[in-house]
Amino acid sequence: GVELESDDWVGAFRNDVCIGSRQWDTSECGGGICDVPAMGNDGSNDTSEYMLPGENPIFKIYDVSKDIL
């Protein structure tokens, strides 16, 4: 129920780690529907904080006009 503007961002988080984000500009998204990537753990140290199978990310909105998350 949150209205987004084209300069707002949606981020996917695992705990406090941002594992993907997308600017919510539906004119730039495929068919007017935006996706948000959620990067996964591939077993390397660089991805140790990323998603594991069966986990669900938490999505947060950054409202640019209000400068709030």
N, CA, C and O atoms as a GROMACS GRO file, in nm:
protein
  276
    1GLY      N    1   0.078  -0.120   0.000
    1GLY     CA    2   0.000   0.000   0.000
    1GLY      C    3   0.083   0.127   0.000
    1GLY      O    4   0.029   0.236   0.018
    2VAL      N    5   0.215   0.116  -0.020
    2VAL     CA    6   0.301   0.233  -0.022
    2VAL      C    7   0.318   0.280  -0.166
    2VAL      O    8   0.360   0.202  -0.252
    3GLU      N    9   0.285   0.406  -0.192
    3GLU     CA   10   0.303   0.462  -0.326
    3GLU      C   11   0.449   0.501  -0.346
    3GLU      O   12   0.508   0.573  -0.264
    4LEU      N   13   0.507   0.452  -0.455
    4LEU     CA   14   0.646   0.484  -0.485
    4LEU      C   15   0.654   0.582  -0.601
    4LEU      O   16   0.571   0.580  -0.692
    5GLU      N   17   0.756   0.668  -0.596
    5GLU     CA   18   0.783   0.759  -0.706
    5GLU      C   19   0.902   0.706  -0.784
    5GLU      O   20   0.976   0.622  -0.733
    6SER      N   21   0.921   0.754  -0.906
    6SER     CA   22   1.023   0.698  -0.994
    6SER      C   23   1.166   0.718  -0.944
    6SER      O   24   1.257   0.652  -0.994
    7ASP      N   25   1.188   0.807  -0.849
    7ASP     CA   26   1.323   0.824  -0.796
    7ASP      C   27   1.345   0.749  -0.664
    7ASP      O   28   1.454   0.754  -0.608
    8ASP      N   29   1.243   0.679  -0.614
    8ASP     CA   30   1.256   0.598  -0.493
    8ASP      C   31   1.329   0.467  -0.524
    8ASP      O   32   1.334   0.423  -0.640
    9TRP      N   33   1.384   0.406  -0.422
    9TRP     CA   34   1.458   0.280  -0.436
    9TRP      C   35   1.396   0.175  -0.346
    9TRP      O   36   1.342   0.206  -0.240
   10VAL      N   37   1.403   0.048  -0.389
   10VAL     CA   38   1.363  -0.065  -0.307
   10VAL      C   39   1.488  -0.151  -0.288
   10VAL      O   40   1.556  -0.187  -0.384
   11GLY      N   41   1.517  -0.182  -0.163
   11GLY     CA   42   1.633  -0.265  -0.131
   11GLY      C   43   1.590  -0.396  -0.068
   11GLY      O   44   1.493  -0.401   0.007
   12ALA      N   45   1.665  -0.502  -0.099
   12ALA     CA   46   1.646  -0.633  -0.037
   12ALA      C   47   1.756  -0.650   0.067
   12ALA      O   48   1.874  -0.626   0.039
   13PHE      N   49   1.717  -0.692   0.187
   13PHE     CA   50   1.813  -0.704   0.297
   13PHE      C   51   1.808  -0.842   0.360
   13PHE      O   52   1.702  -0.904   0.371
   14ARG      N   53   1.924  -0.889   0.401
   14ARG     CA   54   1.937  -1.007   0.488
   14ARG      C   55   2.003  -0.953   0.614
   14ARG      O   56   2.118  -0.909   0.612
   15ASN      N   57   1.929  -0.957   0.724
   15ASN     CA   58   1.973  -0.890   0.847
   15ASN      C   59   1.994  -0.743   0.813
   15ASN      O   60   1.901  -0.679   0.764
   16ASP      N   61   2.112  -0.687   0.838
   16ASP     CA   62   2.138  -0.547   0.807
   16ASP      C   63   2.218  -0.528   0.680
   16ASP      O   64   2.266  -0.418   0.652
   17VAL      N   65   2.234  -0.635   0.602
   17VAL     CA   66   2.315  -0.630   0.481
   17VAL      C   67   2.226  -0.616   0.358
   17VAL      O   68   2.136  -0.697   0.335
   18CYS      N   69   2.250  -0.511   0.280
   18CYS     CA   70   2.176  -0.492   0.155
   18CYS      C   71   2.232  -0.591   0.053
   18CYS      O   72   2.350  -0.588   0.020
   19ILE      N   73   2.145  -0.678   0.004
   19ILE     CA   74   2.186  -0.782  -0.089
   19ILE      C   75   2.134  -0.758  -0.231
   19ILE      O   76   2.150  -0.843  -0.319
   20GLY      N   77   2.072  -0.643  -0.252
   20GLY     CA   78   2.024  -0.605  -0.384
   20GLY      C   79   1.935  -0.484  -0.374
   20GLY      O   80   1.872  -0.460  -0.271
   21SER      N   81   1.929  -0.407  -0.482
   21SER     CA   82   1.843  -0.290  -0.483
   21SER      C   83   1.807  -0.254  -0.627
   21SER      O   84   1.873  -0.297  -0.722
   22ARG      N   85   1.703  -0.174  -0.639
   22ARG     CA   86   1.658  -0.129  -0.772
   22ARG      C   87   1.586   0.004  -0.756
   22ARG      O   88   1.504   0.021  -0.666
   23GLN      N   89   1.618   0.099  -0.844
   23GLN     CA   90   1.541   0.222  -0.849
   23GLN      C   91   1.405   0.187  -0.906
   23GLN      O   92   1.396   0.116  -1.007
   24TRP      N   93   1.298   0.235  -0.843
   24TRP     CA   94   1.162   0.194  -0.877
   24TRP      C   95   1.104   0.286  -0.984
   24TRP      O   96   1.003   0.353  -0.962
   25ASP      N   97   1.168   0.288  -1.100
   25ASP     CA   98   1.122   0.367  -1.213
   25ASP      C   99   1.056   0.271  -1.312
   25ASP      O  100   1.124   0.210  -1.395
   26THR      N  101   0.926   0.258  -1.303
   26THR     CA  102   0.855   0.158  -1.384
   26THR      C  103   0.864   0.186  -1.534
   26THR      O  104   0.839   0.096  -1.614
   27SER      N  105   0.900   0.308  -1.574
   27SER     CA  106   0.918   0.335  -1.716
   27SER      C  107   1.047   0.271  -1.768
   27SER      O  108   1.063   0.254  -1.889
   28GLU      N  109   1.139   0.237  -1.678
   28GLU     CA  110   1.265   0.173  -1.715
   28GLU      C  111   1.263   0.022  -1.693
   28GLU      O  112   1.351  -0.049  -1.741
   29CYS      N  113   1.164  -0.028  -1.622
   29CYS     CA  114   1.155  -0.171  -1.590
   29CYS      C  115   1.083  -0.244  -1.703
   29CYS      O  116   1.002  -0.184  -1.774
   30GLY      N  117   1.111  -0.371  -1.719
   30GLY     CA  118   1.049  -0.451  -1.824
   30GLY      C  119   0.898  -0.459  -1.809
   30GLY      O  120   0.848  -0.513  -1.709
   31GLY      N  121   0.825  -0.406  -1.905
   31GLY     CA  122   0.679  -0.413  -1.902
   31GLY      C  123   0.616  -0.336  -1.789
   31GLY      O  124   0.501  -0.363  -1.752
   32GLY      N  125   0.688  -0.240  -1.732
   32GLY     CA  126   0.634  -0.161  -1.622
   32GLY      C  127   0.637  -0.230  -1.488
   32GLY      O  128   0.582  -0.179  -1.390
   33ILE      N  129   0.701  -0.346  -1.481
   33ILE     CA  130   0.712  -0.421  -1.355
   33ILE      C  131   0.860  -0.430  -1.320
   33ILE      O  132   0.939  -0.486  -1.396
   34CYS      N  133   0.896  -0.377  -1.204
   34CYS     CA  134   1.035  -0.378  -1.160
   34CYS      C  135   1.065  -0.503  -1.079
   34CYS      O  136   0.981  -0.553  -1.004
   35ASP      N  137   1.186  -0.552  -1.095
   35ASP     CA  138   1.234  -0.663  -1.012
   35ASP      C  139   1.336  -0.608  -0.913
   35ASP      O  140   1.391  -0.500  -0.933
   36VAL      N  141   1.360  -0.682  -0.807
   36VAL     CA  142   1.463  -0.646  -0.710
   36VAL      C  143   1.551  -0.769  -0.692
   36VAL      O  144   1.504  -0.873  -0.646
   37PRO      N  145   1.679  -0.758  -0.728
   37PRO     CA  146   1.768  -0.873  -0.712
   37PRO      C  147   1.792  -0.904  -0.565
   37PRO      O  148   1.793  -0.813  -0.481
   38ALA      N  149   1.811  -1.029  -0.534
   38ALA     CA  150   1.849  -1.073  -0.400
   38ALA      C  151   1.966  -1.169  -0.418
   38ALA      O  152   1.947  -1.286  -0.451
   39MET      N  153   2.085  -1.119  -0.395
   39MET     CA  154   2.207  -1.195  -0.422
   39MET      C  155   2.223  -1.310  -0.321
   39MET      O  156   2.192  -1.296  -0.203
   40GLY      N  157   2.273  -1.422  -0.371
   40GLY     CA  158   2.287  -1.542  -0.290
   40GLY      C  159   2.430  -1.573  -0.252
   40GLY      O  160   2.524  -1.528  -0.316
   41ASN      N  161   2.443  -1.651  -0.148
   41ASN     CA  162   2.572  -1.698  -0.097
   41ASN      C  163   2.622  -1.809  -0.189
   41ASN      O  164   2.554  -1.910  -0.208
   42ASP      N  165   2.742  -1.790  -0.245
   42ASP     CA  166   2.800  -1.894  -0.331
   42ASP      C  167   2.910  -1.973  -0.262
   42ASP      O  168   2.983  -2.049  -0.326
   43GLY      N  169   2.922  -1.955  -0.131
   43GLY     CA  170   3.022  -2.027  -0.053
   43GLY      C  171   3.153  -1.954  -0.037
   43GLY      O  172   3.240  -1.998   0.039
   44SER      N  173   3.170  -1.842  -0.106
   44SER     CA  174   3.294  -1.765  -0.092
   44SER      C  175   3.282  -1.666   0.023
   44SER      O  176   3.172  -1.635   0.068
   45ASN      N  177   3.395  -1.618   0.069
   45ASN     CA  178   3.395  -1.518   0.178
   45ASN      C  179   3.324  -1.390   0.138
   45ASN      O  180   3.260  -1.325   0.221
   46ASP      N  181   3.334  -1.354   0.009
   46ASP     CA  182   3.273  -1.229  -0.038
   46ASP      C  183   3.120  -1.230  -0.030
   46ASP      O  184   3.059  -1.124  -0.023
   47THR      N  185   3.059  -1.347  -0.030
   47THR     CA  186   2.912  -1.357  -0.028
   47THR      C  187   2.859  -1.420   0.100
   47THR      O  188   2.744  -1.463   0.104
   48SER      N  189   2.939  -1.425   0.202
   48SER     CA  190   2.900  -1.494   0.326
   48SER      C  191   2.777  -1.434   0.393
   48SER      O  192   2.708  -1.504   0.467
   49GLU      N  193   2.748  -1.308   0.369
   49GLU     CA  194   2.632  -1.242   0.430
   49GLU      C  195   2.508  -1.245   0.340
   49GLU      O  196   2.403  -1.194   0.378
   50TYR      N  197   2.520  -1.303   0.222
   50TYR     CA  198   2.410  -1.305   0.125
   50TYR      C  199   2.311  -1.417   0.157
   50TYR      O  200   2.334  -1.498   0.247
   51MET      N  201   2.201  -1.422   0.082
   51MET     CA  202   2.091  -1.517   0.107
   51MET      C  203   2.134  -1.662   0.094
   51MET      O  204   2.219  -1.696   0.012
   52LEU      N  205   2.075  -1.746   0.176
   52LEU     CA  206   2.091  -1.891   0.170
   52LEU      C  207   1.959  -1.952   0.121
   52LEU      O  208   1.854  -1.891   0.136
   53PRO      N  209   1.965  -2.072   0.064
   53PRO     CA  210   1.840  -2.136   0.018
   53PRO      C  211   1.736  -2.143   0.130
   53PRO      O  212   1.768  -2.176   0.244
   54GLY      N  213   1.612  -2.110   0.097
   54GLY     CA  214   1.502  -2.115   0.192
   54GLY      C  215   1.483  -1.988   0.272
   54GLY      O  216   1.383  -1.975   0.343
   55GLU      N  217   1.574  -1.893   0.263
   55GLU     CA  218   1.560  -1.767   0.335
   55GLU      C  219   1.480  -1.667   0.251
   55GLU      O  220   1.475  -1.676   0.128
   56ASN      N  221   1.418  -1.573   0.319
   56ASN     CA  222   1.341  -1.467   0.254
   56ASN      C  223   1.399  -1.332   0.292
   56ASN      O  224   1.424  -1.306   0.410
   57PRO      N  225   1.421  -1.245   0.193
   57PRO     CA  226   1.475  -1.113   0.225
   57PRO      C  227   1.368  -1.023   0.286
   57PRO      O  228   1.248  -1.049   0.275
   58ILE      N  229   1.414  -0.918   0.350
   58ILE     CA  230   1.329  -0.810   0.399
   58ILE      C  231   1.345  -0.697   0.298
   58ILE      O  232   1.457  -0.663   0.261
   59PHE      N  233   1.233  -0.638   0.254
   59PHE     CA  234   1.239  -0.529   0.159
   59PHE      C  235   1.216  -0.397   0.230
   59PHE      O  236   1.126  -0.384   0.314
   60LYS      N  237   1.300  -0.298   0.197
   60LYS     CA  238   1.289  -0.165   0.255
   60LYS      C  239   1.285  -0.064   0.141
   60LYS      O  240   1.347  -0.084   0.037
   61ILE      N  241   1.211   0.044   0.162
   61ILE     CA  242   1.196   0.148   0.062
   61ILE      C  243   1.273   0.271   0.109
   61ILE      O  244   1.261   0.315   0.223
   62TYR      N  245   1.353   0.325   0.017
   62TYR     CA  246   1.417   0.454   0.042
   62TYR      C  247   1.338   0.560  -0.034
   62TYR      O  248   1.338   0.561  -0.157
   63ASP      N  249   1.273   0.648   0.040
   63ASP     CA  250   1.194   0.756  -0.017
   63ASP      C  251   1.288   0.875  -0.036
   63ASP      O  252   1.326   0.941   0.061
   64VAL      N  253   1.324   0.901  -0.160
   64VAL     CA  254   1.420   1.007  -0.191
   64VAL      C  255   1.368   1.144  -0.151
   64VAL      O  256   1.443   1.224  -0.095
   65SER      N  257   1.241   1.172  -0.178
   65SER     CA  258   1.187   1.306  -0.149
   65SER      C  259   1.185   1.338   0.000
   65SER      O  260   1.196   1.454   0.038
   66LYS      N  261   1.171   1.236   0.084
   66LYS     CA  262   1.170   1.257   0.229
   66LYS      C  263   1.302   1.221   0.294
   66LYS      O  264   1.321   1.245   0.413
   67ASP      N  265   1.396   1.161   0.214
   67ASP     CA  266   1.527   1.117   0.263
   67ASP      C  267   1.513   1.024   0.384
   67ASP      O  268   1.584   1.039   0.484
   68ILE      N  269   1.420   0.927   0.372
   68ILE     CA  270   1.401   0.829   0.481
   68ILE      C  271   1.398   0.688   0.424
   68ILE      O  272   1.360   0.666   0.309
   69LEU      N  273   1.437   0.594   0.506
   69LEU     CA  274   1.431   0.451   0.471
   69LEU      C  275   1.307   0.392   0.534
   69LEU      O  276   1.282   0.272   0.518
   0.00000   0.00000   0.00000
